[in-house]
Structure formats: C-alpha cells, structure tokens
CSV table of C-alpha atoms in Angstrom, one decimal:
chain,number,residue,atom,x,y,z
A,15,UNK,CA,3.0,-14.3,-22.4
A,16,UNK,CA,5.7,-14.9,-25.0
A,17,UNK,CA,8.1,-12.1,-25.6
A,18,UNK,CA,10.3,-13.3,-28.4
A,19,UNK,CA,9.0,-11.2,-31.3
A,20,UNK,CA,8.6,-8.1,-29.2
A,21,UNK,CA,12.1,-8.4,-27.9
A,22,UNK,CA,13.6,-8.6,-31.4
A,23,UNK,CA,12.0,-5.2,-32.2
A,24,UNK,CA,13.0,-3.4,-29.0
A,25,UNK,CA,16.3,-2.1,-30.4
A,26,UNK,CA,14.4,-0.5,-33.3
A,27,UNK,CA,11.7,0.9,-31.0
A,28,UNK,CA,14.3,2.2,-28.5
A,29,UNK,CA,16.1,4.1,-31.4
A,30,UNK,CA,12.8,5.4,-32.8
A,31,UNK,CA,11.7,6.8,-29.4
A,32,UNK,CA,15.1,8.3,-28.7
A,33,UNK,CA,15.2,10.0,-32.2
A,34,UNK,CA,11.7,11.4,-31.9
A,35,UNK,CA,11.8,12.5,-28.3
A,36,UNK,CA,14.5,15.1,-29.0
A,37,UNK,CA,12.0,17.5,-30.5
A,38,UNK,CA,9.5,17.2,-27.7
A,39,UNK,CA,8.9,20.3,-25.5
A,40,UNK,CA,11.1,20.4,-22.4
A,41,UNK,CA,13.4,17.6,-23.5
A,42,UNK,CA,16.4,19.7,-24.2
A,43,UNK,CA,17.1,20.3,-20.5
A,44,UNK,CA,17.0,16.6,-20.0
A,45,UNK,CA,19.4,15.5,-22.8
A,46,UNK,CA,21.9,14.2,-20.3
A,47,UNK,CA,19.3,11.8,-18.9
A,48,UNK,CA,18.0,10.9,-22.4
A,49,UNK,CA,21.5,9.8,-23.5
A,50,UNK,CA,22.2,8.0,-20.2
A,51,UNK,CA,21.3,4.5,-19.0
A,52,UNK,CA,17.6,3.9,-18.9
A,53,UNK,CA,16.9,2.3,-15.4
A,54,UNK,CA,15.2,3.0,-12.1
A,55,UNK,CA,17.6,5.2,-10.1
A,56,UNK,CA,18.5,4.7,-6.4
A,57,UNK,CA,16.8,7.9,-5.1
A,58,UNK,CA,15.3,6.6,-1.9
A,59,UNK,CA,17.3,8.0,1.1
A,60,UNK,CA,16.6,7.4,4.8
A,61,UNK,CA,14.3,10.4,5.1
A,62,UNK,CA,12.5,9.4,1.9
A,63,UNK,CA,12.2,5.8,3.2
A,64,UNK,CA,10.7,7.0,6.5
A,65,UNK,CA,8.3,9.3,4.6
A,66,UNK,CA,7.2,6.4,2.4
A,67,UNK,CA,6.5,4.1,5.3
A,68,UNK,CA,5.1,6.6,7.8
A,69,UNK,CA,3.4,8.6,5.1
A,70,UNK,CA,1.6,5.6,3.7
A,71,UNK,CA,0.7,4.1,7.1
A,72,UNK,CA,-0.8,7.4,8.5
A,73,UNK,CA,-3.7,7.8,6.1
A,74,UNK,CA,-7.4,7.6,6.9
A,75,UNK,CA,-6.9,4.7,9.3
A,76,UNK,CA,-6.2,6.6,12.5
A,77,UNK,CA,-9.1,9.0,11.7
A,78,UNK,CA,-11.6,6.2,10.9
A,79,UNK,CA,-10.4,2.9,12.5
A,80,UNK,CA,-10.9,3.8,16.2
A,81,UNK,CA,-14.7,3.3,15.6
A,82,UNK,CA,-14.3,-0.2,14.2
A,83,UNK,CA,-11.8,-1.3,16.9
A,84,UNK,CA,-14.0,0.0,19.7
A,85,UNK,CA,-17.1,-1.6,18.2
A,86,UNK,CA,-15.6,-5.0,18.0
A,87,UNK,CA,-13.5,-4.9,21.2
A,88,UNK,CA,-16.3,-3.7,23.4
A,89,UNK,CA,-14.5,-1.3,25.7
A,90,UNK,CA,-12.1,1.6,25.8
A,91,UNK,CA,-9.5,-0.3,27.6
A,92,UNK,CA,-9.6,-3.3,25.3
A,93,UNK,CA,-9.5,-1.0,22.3
A,94,UNK,CA,-6.2,0.6,23.5
A,95,UNK,CA,-4.8,-2.9,24.2
A,96,UNK,CA,-5.7,-3.9,20.6
A,97,UNK,CA,-4.0,-0.7,19.2
A,98,UNK,CA,-0.9,-1.6,21.2
A,99,UNK,CA,-1.0,-5.2,20.1
A,100,UNK,CA,-1.4,-4.3,16.4
A,101,UNK,CA,1.6,-2.0,16.8
A,102,UNK,CA,3.7,-4.7,18.2
A,103,UNK,CA,2.4,-7.2,15.6
A,104,UNK,CA,3.1,-4.8,12.8
A,105,UNK,CA,6.6,-4.2,14.2
A,106,UNK,CA,7.2,-8.0,14.1
A,107,UNK,CA,6.1,-8.1,10.5
A,108,UNK,CA,8.2,-5.1,9.6
A,109,UNK,CA,11.3,-6.6,11.2
A,110,UNK,CA,10.7,-9.8,9.3
A,111,UNK,CA,10.4,-7.9,6.1
A,112,UNK,CA,13.6,-6.0,6.9
A,113,UNK,CA,15.4,-9.3,6.9
A,114,UNK,CA,13.7,-10.4,3.7
A,115,UNK,CA,14.5,-7.1,2.0
A,116,UNK,CA,18.2,-7.2,3.0
A,117,UNK,CA,18.5,-10.9,2.0
A,118,UNK,CA,16.5,-10.7,-1.3
A,119,UNK,CA,17.5,-7.3,-2.7
A,120,UNK,CA,14.8,-7.1,-5.3
A,121,UNK,CA,11.8,-4.9,-5.5
A,122,UNK,CA,8.2,-6.3,-5.4
A,123,UNK,CA,7.5,-7.0,-1.8
A,124,UNK,CA,5.2,-9.9,-1.1
A,125,UNK,CA,5.3,-11.0,-4.7
A,126,UNK,CA,9.1,-11.3,-4.8
A,127,UNK,CA,9.4,-13.1,-1.5
A,128,UNK,CA,6.7,-15.7,-2.4
A,129,UNK,CA,8.3,-16.2,-5.8
A,130,UNK,CA,11.8,-16.8,-4.3
A,131,UNK,CA,10.5,-19.1,-1.5
A,132,UNK,CA,7.5,-21.0,-2.9
A,133,UNK,CA,7.7,-20.6,-6.7
A,134,UNK,CA,5.7,-18.9,-9.5
A,135,UNK,CA,2.3,-20.3,-8.9
A,136,UNK,CA,1.8,-19.1,-5.3
A,137,UNK,CA,3.4,-15.7,-6.3
A,138,UNK,CA,1.0,-15.4,-9.3
A,139,UNK,CA,-2.1,-16.1,-7.2
A,140,UNK,CA,-1.1,-13.3,-4.8
A,141,UNK,CA,-0.3,-11.0,-7.7
A,142,UNK,CA,-3.7,-11.8,-9.3
A,143,UNK,CA,-5.6,-11.0,-6.1
A,144,UNK,CA,-3.6,-7.7,-5.8
A,145,UNK,CA,-4.2,-6.7,-9.4
A,146,UNK,CA,-7.9,-7.5,-9.8
A,147,UNK,CA,-9.3,-6.5,-6.4
A,148,UNK,CA,-7.1,-5.5,-3.5
A,149,UNK,CA,-5.1,-2.6,-5.0
A,150,UNK,CA,-7.9,-1.0,-7.0
A,151,UNK,CA,-10.3,-1.1,-4.1
A,152,UNK,CA,-7.7,0.0,-1.6
A,153,UNK,CA,-6.8,3.0,-3.8
A,154,UNK,CA,-10.5,3.9,-4.3
A,155,UNK,CA,-11.3,3.7,-0.6
A,156,UNK,CA,-8.4,5.9,0.5
A,157,UNK,CA,-9.2,8.3,-2.4
A,158,UNK,CA,-12.9,8.4,-1.3
A,159,UNK,CA,-11.7,9.5,2.2
A,160,UNK,CA,-9.6,12.2,0.4
A,161,UNK,CA,-12.6,13.4,-1.6
A,162,UNK,CA,-14.9,13.5,1.4
A,163,UNK,CA,-12.6,15.4,3.6
A,164,UNK,CA,-11.3,17.9,1.0
A,165,UNK,CA,-14.8,19.0,0.2
A,166,UNK,CA,-16.2,19.0,3.8
A,167,UNK,CA,-15.1,22.5,4.7
A,168,UNK,CA,-16.8,23.8,1.5
A,169,UNK,CA,-20.2,22.2,2.3
A,170,UNK,CA,-20.3,22.6,6.1
A,171,UNK,CA,-22.7,22.2,7.9
A,172,UNK,CA,-24.5,20.3,5.0
A,173,UNK,CA,-23.5,16.9,3.8
A,174,UNK,CA,-21.3,16.6,0.8
A,175,UNK,CA,-23.1,15.3,-2.3
A,176,UNK,CA,-22.0,11.8,-3.3
A,177,UNK,CA,-21.3,12.8,-6.9
A,178,UNK,CA,-19.1,15.7,-5.8
A,179,UNK,CA,-17.1,13.3,-3.6
A,180,UNK,CA,-16.6,10.8,-6.4
A,181,UNK,CA,-15.5,13.6,-8.8
A,182,UNK,CA,-13.0,15.0,-6.3
A,183,UNK,CA,-11.9,11.4,-5.7
A,184,UNK,CA,-11.3,10.8,-9.4
A,185,UNK,CA,-9.3,14.1,-9.6
A,186,UNK,CA,-7.2,13.0,-6.6
A,187,UNK,CA,-6.5,9.6,-8.2
A,188,UNK,CA,-5.6,11.3,-11.5
A,189,UNK,CA,-3.2,13.7,-9.8
A,190,UNK,CA,-1.4,11.0,-7.9
A,191,UNK,CA,-1.0,8.8,-11.0
A,192,UNK,CA,0.3,11.8,-13.0
A,193,UNK,CA,2.8,12.7,-10.3
A,194,UNK,CA,4.2,9.2,-10.1
A,195,UNK,CA,4.4,8.9,-13.8
A,196,UNK,CA,6.3,12.2,-14.3
A,197,UNK,CA,9.1,12.0,-11.7
A,198,UNK,CA,10.4,9.7,-8.9
A,199,UNK,CA,12.1,12.7,-7.3
A,200,UNK,CA,9.0,14.9,-7.2
A,201,UNK,CA,6.9,12.0,-5.9
A,202,UNK,CA,9.4,11.5,-3.1
A,203,UNK,CA,9.5,15.3,-2.3
A,204,UNK,CA,5.8,15.5,-2.2
A,205,UNK,CA,5.7,12.5,0.1
A,206,UNK,CA,8.2,14.1,2.5
A,207,UNK,CA,6.1,17.3,2.6
A,208,UNK,CA,2.9,15.4,3.2
A,209,UNK,CA,4.7,13.3,5.9
A,210,UNK,CA,5.2,16.5,7.9
A,211,UNK,CA,1.6,17.5,7.2
A,212,UNK,CA,0.5,14.2,8.7
A,213,UNK,CA,2.5,14.9,11.8
A,214,UNK,CA,0.9,18.3,12.1
A,215,UNK,CA,-2.5,16.7,11.8
A,216,UNK,CA,-1.7,14.2,14.5
A,217,UNK,CA,-0.3,17.0,16.7
A,218,UNK,CA,-3.5,19.0,16.3
A,219,UNK,CA,-5.3,16.1,18.0
A,220,UNK,CA,-2.7,15.0,20.5
A,221,UNK,CA,-1.7,18.3,22.0
A,222,UNK,CA,-5.3,19.5,22.9
A,223,UNK,CA,-6.1,16.0,24.1
A,224,UNK,CA,-3.0,15.8,26.4
A,225,UNK,CA,-4.0,19.3,27.8
A,226,UNK,CA,-7.4,17.9,28.6
A,227,UNK,CA,-5.8,14.9,30.2
A,228,UNK,CA,-3.5,17.0,32.4
A,229,UNK,CA,-6.6,19.0,33.4
A,230,UNK,CA,-8.1,15.9,34.9
A,231,UNK,CA,-10.5,14.9,32.1
A,232,UNK,CA,-10.1,11.1,32.9
A,233,UNK,CA,-13.7,10.1,33.5
A,234,UNK,CA,-13.9,8.2,30.3
A,235,UNK,CA,-11.1,6.0,31.4
A,236,UNK,CA,-12.9,4.9,34.6
A,237,UNK,CA,-14.0,1.2,34.3
A,238,UNK,CA,-12.2,1.2,31.0
A,239,UNK,CA,-12.4,-2.6,30.6
A,240,UNK,CA,-16.1,-2.8,31.3
A,241,UNK,CA,-17.4,-4.5,28.1
A,242,UNK,CA,-20.9,-4.5,26.7
A,243,UNK,CA,-22.0,-7.4,24.6
A,244,UNK,CA,-18.5,-8.2,23.2
A,245,UNK,CA,-18.1,-11.5,21.4
A,246,UNK,CA,-14.7,-13.2,21.2
A,247,UNK,CA,-15.4,-14.0,17.5
A,248,UNK,CA,-15.5,-10.3,16.8
A,249,UNK,CA,-11.9,-9.7,17.9
A,250,UNK,CA,-10.5,-10.7,14.5
A,251,UNK,CA,-12.5,-7.8,13.0
A,252,UNK,CA,-11.1,-5.5,15.6
A,253,UNK,CA,-7.6,-6.6,14.7
A,254,UNK,CA,-8.4,-6.1,11.0
A,255,UNK,CA,-9.4,-2.5,11.7
A,256,UNK,CA,-6.2,-2.0,13.7
A,257,UNK,CA,-4.0,-3.7,11.1
A,258,UNK,CA,-5.6,-1.6,8.4
A,259,UNK,CA,-4.6,1.5,10.3
A,260,UNK,CA,-1.0,0.2,10.5
A,261,UNK,CA,-0.8,-1.3,7.0
A,262,UNK,CA,1.9,0.3,5.0
A,263,UNK,CA,5.0,-0.9,6.9
A,264,UNK,CA,5.8,-3.2,4.0
A,265,UNK,CA,5.8,-0.6,1.2
A,266,UNK,CA,9.5,0.2,1.3
A,267,UNK,CA,10.2,-3.4,0.4
A,268,UNK,CA,8.3,-2.9,-2.8
A,269,UNK,CA,11.1,-0.4,-4.0
A,270,UNK,CA,14.2,-2.2,-2.6
A,271,UNK,CA,16.1,-1.7,-5.8
A,272,UNK,CA,15.7,2.1,-5.6
A,273,UNK,CA,16.9,2.4,-2.0
A,274,UNK,CA,20.4,3.7,-1.3
A,275,UNK,CA,22.4,1.1,0.7
A,276,UNK,CA,19.3,-1.1,1.5
A,277,UNK,CA,21.3,-3.2,3.9
A,278,UNK,CA,21.4,-0.2,6.3
A,279,UNK,CA,18.6,2.1,5.3
A,280,UNK,CA,15.8,-0.5,5.0
A,281,UNK,CA,15.9,-1.8,8.6
A,282,UNK,CA,16.6,1.6,10.1
A,283,UNK,CA,13.7,3.3,8.2
A,284,UNK,CA,11.4,0.5,9.2
A,285,UNK,CA,12.3,0.7,12.9
A,286,UNK,CA,12.1,4.5,13.1
A,287,UNK,CA,8.8,4.6,11.2
A,288,UNK,CA,7.1,1.9,13.4
A,289,UNK,CA,8.2,3.7,16.6
A,290,UNK,CA,6.8,7.0,15.3
A,291,UNK,CA,3.5,5.5,14.1
A,292,UNK,CA,2.8,3.4,17.3
A,293,UNK,CA,3.6,6.3,19.6
A,294,UNK,CA,1.4,8.7,17.6
A,295,UNK,CA,-1.5,6.2,17.3
A,296,UNK,CA,-1.6,5.5,21.1
A,297,UNK,CA,-1.5,9.2,22.0
A,298,UNK,CA,-4.1,10.0,19.4
A,299,UNK,CA,-6.6,7.4,20.7
A,300,UNK,CA,-6.0,8.6,24.3
A,301,UNK,CA,-6.7,12.1,23.1
A,302,UNK,CA,-10.0,11.1,21.5
A,303,UNK,CA,-11.2,9.5,24.8
A,304,UNK,CA,-10.4,12.6,26.9
A,305,UNK,CA,-13.1,14.4,24.9
A,306,UNK,CA,-15.5,11.7,23.6
A,307,UNK,CA,-17.3,8.9,25.4
A,308,UNK,CA,-17.4,5.4,23.8
A,309,UNK,CA,-21.0,6.1,22.7
A,310,UNK,CA,-20.1,9.4,21.1
A,311,UNK,CA,-17.2,7.9,19.3
A,312,UNK,CA,-19.3,5.0,17.9
A,313,UNK,CA,-22.0,7.5,16.8
A,314,UNK,CA,-19.4,9.6,14.9
A,315,UNK,CA,-19.1,9.4,11.1
A,316,UNK,CA,-15.6,10.9,11.3
A,317,UNK,CA,-13.8,10.6,14.6
A,318,UNK,CA,-11.2,13.2,14.1
A,319,UNK,CA,-13.7,15.8,12.8
A,320,UNK,CA,-16.1,15.2,15.7
A,321,UNK,CA,-13.2,15.5,18.1
A,322,UNK,CA,-12.2,18.9,16.6
A,323,UNK,CA,-15.8,20.2,16.6
A,324,UNK,CA,-16.2,19.4,20.3
A,325,UNK,CA,-13.0,20.9,21.4
A,326,UNK,CA,-11.9,23.5,18.8
A,327,UNK,CA,-15.0,25.2,17.6
A,328,UNK,CA,-14.4,27.2,14.3
A,329,UNK,CA,-10.8,26.1,14.1
A,330,UNK,CA,-12.1,22.5,13.5
A,331,UNK,CA,-12.4,23.4,9.8
A,332,UNK,CA,-8.6,22.8,9.3
A,333,UNK,CA,-8.9,19.2,10.5
A,334,UNK,CA,-10.6,17.8,7.4
A,335,UNK,CA,-8.0,19.6,5.2
A,336,UNK,CA,-5.2,17.9,7.0
A,337,UNK,CA,-7.0,14.6,6.9
A,338,UNK,CA,-7.4,14.9,3.1
A,339,UNK,CA,-3.7,15.7,2.8
A,340,UNK,CA,-2.9,12.6,4.9
A,341,UNK,CA,-5.1,10.5,2.6
A,342,UNK,CA,-3.3,12.0,-0.5
A,343,UNK,CA,0.0,11.1,1.0
A,344,UNK,CA,-1.1,7.5,1.5
A,345,UNK,CA,-2.3,7.3,-2.1
A,346,UNK,CA,1.0,8.7,-3.3
A,347,UNK,CA,3.1,6.3,-1.3
A,348,UNK,CA,0.9,3.3,-2.1
A,349,UNK,CA,0.9,3.9,-5.9
A,350,UNK,CA,4.7,4.6,-5.9
A,351,UNK,CA,5.3,1.3,-4.1
A,352,UNK,CA,2.7,-1.0,-5.7
A,353,UNK,CA,3.6,-0.1,-9.2
A,354,UNK,CA,7.0,-1.7,-8.6
A,355,UNK,CA,5.3,-5.0,-7.9
A,356,UNK,CA,3.7,-5.0,-11.4
A,357,UNK,CA,7.1,-3.9,-12.9
A,358,UNK,CA,8.9,-6.8,-11.2
A,359,UNK,CA,6.1,-9.3,-12.1
A,360,UNK,CA,6.3,-8.2,-15.8
A,361,UNK,CA,10.1,-8.6,-15.6
A,362,UNK,CA,9.5,-12.2,-14.4
A,363,UNK,CA,7.2,-12.9,-17.3
A,364,UNK,CA,3.9,-13.0,-15.3
A,365,UNK,CA,2.4,-9.8,-16.7
A,366,UNK,CA,2.6,-8.2,-20.1
A,367,UNK,CA,6.0,-7.0,-21.2
A,368,UNK,CA,5.0,-3.4,-21.5
A,369,UNK,CA,4.7,-3.1,-17.7
A,370,UNK,CA,8.4,-3.7,-17.2
A,371,UNK,CA,9.4,-0.8,-19.4
A,372,UNK,CA,10.7,2.6,-18.2
A,373,UNK,CA,10.1,6.1,-19.6
A,374,UNK,CA,13.2,7.0,-21.6
A,375,UNK,CA,13.7,10.5,-20.0
A,376,UNK,CA,11.9,10.5,-16.7
A,377,UNK,CA,13.1,7.0,-15.6
A,378,UNK,CA,9.7,6.1,-14.1
A,379,UNK,CA,7.9,2.7,-14.7
A,380,UNK,CA,5.1,4.6,-16.4
A,381,UNK,CA,3.0,1.6,-17.7
A,382,UNK,CA,3.2,-0.1,-14.3
A,383,UNK,CA,2.0,3.1,-12.6
A,384,UNK,CA,-1.0,3.8,-14.8
A,385,UNK,CA,-2.2,0.1,-15.1
A,386,UNK,CA,-4.2,0.6,-11.9
A,387,UNK,CA,-5.8,3.9,-13.1
A,388,UNK,CA,-8.7,2.5,-15.1
A,389,UNK,CA,-9.3,-0.3,-12.6
A,390,UNK,CA,-9.4,2.1,-9.6
A,391,UNK,CA,-11.8,4.4,-11.4
A,392,UNK,CA,-14.0,1.5,-12.4
A,393,UNK,CA,-14.1,0.3,-8.8
A,394,UNK,CA,-14.8,3.8,-7.6
A,395,UNK,CA,-17.9,4.3,-9.8
A,396,UNK,CA,-19.2,0.8,-10.0
A,397,UNK,CA,-18.1,-1.2,-7.0
A,398,UNK,CA,-19.3,-1.7,-3.5
A,399,UNK,CA,-15.9,-0.5,-2.2
A,400,UNK,CA,-16.2,-1.1,1.5
A,401,UNK,CA,-17.6,-4.6,1.1
A,402,UNK,CA,-14.8,-5.4,-1.4
A,403,UNK,CA,-12.2,-4.1,0.9
A,404,UNK,CA,-13.6,-6.1,3.8
A,405,UNK,CA,-13.6,-9.4,2.0
A,406,UNK,CA,-10.2,-8.8,0.4
A,407,UNK,CA,-8.5,-7.6,3.6
A,408,UNK,CA,-8.1,-11.2,4.9
A,409,UNK,CA,-6.5,-12.2,1.6
A,410,UNK,CA,-3.9,-9.5,2.0
A,411,UNK,CA,-2.9,-10.8,5.4
A,412,UNK,CA,-3.0,-14.3,4.2
A,413,UNK,CA,-0.3,-13.6,1.6
A,414,UNK,CA,1.7,-11.4,4.0
A,415,UNK,CA,1.7,-14.4,6.4
A,416,UNK,CA,2.8,-16.7,3.6
A,417,UNK,CA,5.7,-14.2,2.7
A,418,UNK,CA,6.9,-14.2,6.3
A,419,UNK,CA,6.6,-18.0,6.4
A,420,UNK,CA,8.9,-17.9,3.4
A,421,UNK,CA,11.6,-16.3,5.6
A,422,UNK,CA,11.5,-19.3,7.9
A,423,UNK,CA,11.6,-21.7,4.9
A,424,UNK,CA,14.6,-19.9,3.3
A,425,UNK,CA,16.5,-20.0,6.6
A,426,UNK,CA,16.1,-23.8,6.5
A,427,UNK,CA,16.4,-24.3,2.7
A,428,UNK,CA,19.2,-21.8,2.0
A,429,UNK,CA,21.2,-21.1,5.1
A,430,UNK,CA,24.1,-20.0,2.9
A,431,UNK,CA,22.2,-16.8,1.8
A,432,UNK,CA,23.9,-13.6,3.0
A,433,UNK,CA,21.8,-12.0,5.7
A,434,UNK,CA,23.1,-8.6,6.8
A,435,UNK,CA,20.1,-8.2,9.1
A,436,UNK,CA,18.7,-11.2,11.0
A,437,UNK,CA,15.8,-11.4,13.4
A,438,UNK,CA,15.2,-14.0,16.1
A,439,UNK,CA,13.2,-16.9,14.6
A,440,UNK,CA,10.3,-16.5,17.1
A,441,UNK,CA,9.4,-13.1,15.5
A,442,UNK,CA,8.5,-14.3,12.0
A,443,UNK,CA,7.1,-17.5,13.5
A,444,UNK,CA,4.8,-15.6,15.9
A,445,UNK,CA,3.8,-13.1,13.2
A,446,UNK,CA,2.9,-15.7,10.5
A,447,UNK,CA,1.0,-17.9,13.0
A,448,UNK,CA,-1.0,-14.8,14.2
A,449,UNK,CA,-1.8,-13.8,10.6
A,450,UNK,CA,-3.1,-17.3,9.8
A,451,UNK,CA,-5.0,-17.4,13.1
A,452,UNK,CA,-6.8,-14.1,12.3
A,453,UNK,CA,-7.4,-15.2,8.7
A,454,UNK,CA,-9.0,-18.5,9.5
A,455,UNK,CA,-10.9,-17.2,12.5
A,456,UNK,CA,-12.4,-14.5,10.3
A,457,UNK,CA,-14.0,-17.3,8.3
A,458,UNK,CA,-16.2,-17.9,11.3
A,459,UNK,CA,-16.7,-14.2,12.2
A,460,UNK,CA,-17.6,-13.1,8.7
A,461,UNK,CA,-18.0,-16.2,6.5
A,462,UNK,CA,-19.8,-14.6,3.6
A,463,UNK,CA,-17.3,-11.8,2.9
A,464,UNK,CA,-14.2,-13.8,3.6
A,465,UNK,CA,-15.7,-16.7,1.5
A,466,UNK,CA,-16.2,-14.3,-1.4
A,467,UNK,CA,-12.6,-13.1,-1.1
A,468,UNK,CA,-11.3,-16.6,-0.9
A,469,UNK,CA,-13.2,-17.5,-4.1
A,470,UNK,CA,-11.9,-14.5,-6.0
A,471,UNK,CA,-8.4,-15.5,-4.9
A,472,UNK,CA,-8.9,-19.0,-6.2
A,473,UNK,CA,-9.7,-17.7,-9.7
A,474,UNK,CA,-6.0,-17.0,-9.8
A,475,UNK,CA,-5.4,-20.8,-10.3
A,476,UNK,CA,-7.1,-21.1,-13.7
A,477,UNK,CA,-5.7,-17.7,-14.7
A,478,UNK,CA,-2.2,-19.0,-13.9
A,479,UNK,CA,-2.6,-22.0,-16.2
A,480,UNK,CA,-4.4,-20.0,-18.9
A,481,UNK,CA,-1.9,-17.1,-19.1
A,482,UNK,CA,1.4,-18.6,-17.8
A,483,UNK,CA,1.5,-22.4,-18.3
A,484,UNK,CA,-0.5,-22.8,-21.5
A,485,UNK,CA,0.9,-19.7,-23.1
A,486,UNK,CA,1.3,-20.9,-26.7
A,487,UNK,CA,-0.5,-18.4,-28.9
A,488,UNK,CA,-1.3,-18.6,-32.6
A,489,UNK,CA,1.1,-16.6,-34.8
A,490,UNK,CA,-1.6,-14.1,-35.8
A,491,UNK,CA,-2.4,-13.4,-32.1
A,492,UNK,CA,1.3,-13.0,-31.3
A,493,UNK,CA,1.8,-10.5,-34.2
A,494,UNK,CA,-1.2,-8.5,-32.9
A,495,UNK,CA,0.2,-8.6,-29.4
A,496,UNK,CA,3.7,-7.5,-30.5
A,497,UNK,CA,2.1,-4.6,-32.6
A,498,UNK,CA,0.1,-3.4,-29.6
A,499,UNK,CA,3.3,-3.5,-27.4
A,500,UNK,CA,5.3,-1.5,-30.0
A,501,UNK,CA,2.4,1.0,-30.3
A,502,UNK,CA,2.2,1.5,-26.6
A,503,UNK,CA,6.0,1.9,-26.4
A,504,UNK,CA,6.0,4.7,-28.9
A,505,UNK,CA,2.9,6.3,-27.4
A,506,UNK,CA,4.2,6.2,-23.8
A,507,UNK,CA,7.9,6.7,-24.8
A,508,UNK,CA,9.0,3.6,-22.8
A,509,UNK,CA,11.7,1.0,-23.4
A,510,UNK,CA,13.0,-2.0,-21.5
A,511,UNK,CA,15.6,-1.1,-18.9
A,512,UNK,CA,19.3,-1.4,-19.9
C-alpha cells in the first residue's frame, strides 16, 4: 500500500477542496472550522465516555441473551452466577484496557495494543478478521434487532414480515452511518440521549419485577440450582452469551485520542459504566424470573417483550420501542468507535490511505465510517448472520485476550513506560487466561463454527503478505490507485489530518 505519489498530490487536493467547499450550502457558518486545523477534536467528556461504554453495552444483549445463558447453564441459579461472573470478568478486562489506554494514548483499541506489543502481523490478522466478518456481522445483527423491535408495535399481534425487518434494518444502518459522518458532537449527543432511554427501558423491567419480588413472588427461585441435562462443555457457550451482553466495555479505548484528559476520564468512565451495567443486568434478570419460569423464558422469542406482555398488558407496546432505541444506541456507539480502528490502521499503512483522511469542515473520519456500510448491507441481505456471529465471537475474544496479554508483555519489556493507571498483575493474567480457556474449550463445544471462524482468521496471513509485505505495484497500477484516492478525496471532501 504505497503512498508516495498520493502524498505528493495531497497539498494540491487539500487546496482544491478548500477552494471549492466555500460555495457549498451551509459552509458559511462553518468558515471558522474550515480555516482551522483539520484533525479529530477532543470532544469526549466523562458523561460522553460513560454514554459510549454503557450505551454500547446495553443493546439487544440483556433482552436476548438471558435465553442463551439459561439454556446452556441449565438452571436459574447457575444463570445468575454466570451473569455475575461475566460482569466481574468484563470488569477485569475493562480495568486492563484502562491501563493500556492510559499507557498507549492512541486510538484503535485492540489493533493498537497488539501493534505496540506484538508487531504488525498479529495486529493485521486481528484487523482483517474485524473488517471482513466481525464488524459487518455485528452491525447487521444489532441492526436486525432494531428493525424487528421498531416494527413490532405496528404489526401486533401478527409476525413482522422478514422483508420489512430487513428494510427497516437497512434504514437504521444508513441513519447511523449518516449521523457519524456528519458530526462527532451530534453523534455524542444522540448517544447520551439514547443512554438515558436505555436506563428507562431497564427501569421499566426492574421496577415492576422488584414490586413482584417484594410481594413474595419467589417460587421460581426455589431449587434455583436444580439443573436439567446440563453439560459442562456447554458452559463456554453460556459465557459467550453473557460476554456478548457485556461486550462494549472496550469501545472508549477505540477513541482515546478524542478523550479529554484520558489519564483521568478513561479509567473513571470504565469503572462507573461497569458498575451501572452489572447492577442493571443482575436486577433485570431477577425481575424476569419473578414473572417467568425457566420453561417460559426458554420458549420466548423476545424475553423483555414476553415479560411486558405477562405483567403490563397493553402498556407492553412501549417495551419494543425502547428496545429498538437501545439497539440504535449500540449501533451508534459501535460505529463511532470502530471507525477509529480503521482510521488508525490506515494511518499505520495497513489499510488504504483514504481511510485516514478527515472531512475538511466536519472533522469526522468520513471514509473510515462509511467503509463498513456496503459490507454491513451485504451481510444483512446475503449472509447467515447468526451463524457468522457465532463462529466469529470466539475470534473476538481471542484477540482481546491477546491484547491484554500484551499488557503483561509490555510491563516486562518496557517497564520505563509511563503508567498513570496501573492494575495488579493478577487481573490481566486471570482475564487473558480465562479468555484463552473459553476460546479453546469452545473448539470442543462447537468445533464446526469455531473451526470456520479460525479458518477465516487464518486468511489474514496470506492477505498480510499480499497487501503489506509484497506491496510493490506496477507504475500503471499505482497511478490508477492514486487517481482513485484523489477522486475520492474530492468527492468526500476529505484530506489527511494536519
């Protein structure tokens, strides 16, 4: 991915874009920005940081995952233990990432930490898996949950047509991409608003459930640990469901360079967010079991909706609306954060140069935001989303485990690095060992899906040598590549950061 020719023309392209943007509608009010320094601004405050983490974690997981955890754990009591264990394990991972984020103050999350600790090849393989499968499928799955729940009140009591769900899903993905392309501030404000909507949605479940509990509705907790046909090899799948519900604690590390005073705000936002999420998740699950038996929960297609129908009657119609808003918030936070990984990877020379450019007026990494748009839509309409997410979930935790292992390695290799926030060594050690244990045990629990995911990840090795190591291109190919880059710069009005 040579950049020599394109870099020579960037000054001309920057001047061309500046000169031609002055006549664009709405630009006059932004002349101050247009003549200022083109860069990603530090606009993530403590509240915005909490809204990014909490707003991304609380998505469809708490409304869907209870079924998967109960199924694979075998009992109500064990499912609550797994919810608690996943919360503690996620906290350990989040604290480890807090140290990594305050030590390596670069955006990019997993990618940046693997790059700093283990070099470009491991980092590229993780990036490859993210780009070709994990992120498009993750966006499509959470967007499908959005599409399903936003349409549910309109079609009750009938089932929502599949094509309607996919169209609503595509509209949701488009809206989130547009929002993140247009303004960092507006994306953050929407995230804060949706964060409070999520808390309202959780409260709608927790408060009636606690009222039922105080009334003495505890029969479902009798013999809570009495299991039926549970297999020890199924526990990794239960943990996957739980960790999926908690996933998102690492997203603030993807935007470290945009966080105000990251040495203070990053650890504080992570700790506050994990306390809020774990508390809400445990109370929500207890609320579910005050109304629903284990059999009823397993038979439910949407746990939160079934809970509301059984307890709230006609008022239950508001629950799908709040669930859809929760899913939209997860999409917004996820795209906001993940786009920075592609931005940083491009800056490091492992993705096309265009992805490291910033909109000249809006100061958003526009190309890095929209690169996932066609991939997500393609996955939505052509892919078997849930199978793809299943066999890629273990890859995600594999690379998170490697990233945290990098913390231990950097402690040994570079003790001189400034660490304003430092965790006891047993926390990253326990977290990384647990991640690897779950990953490799899942090869026995679900060898086909995890094997496919592992094979897809391994394709990153030849891709690394093809695109990164053996990157000499014929001059005619390089001229075409540079012409495409300049065309996209002018079309998108983006330039390299100053």
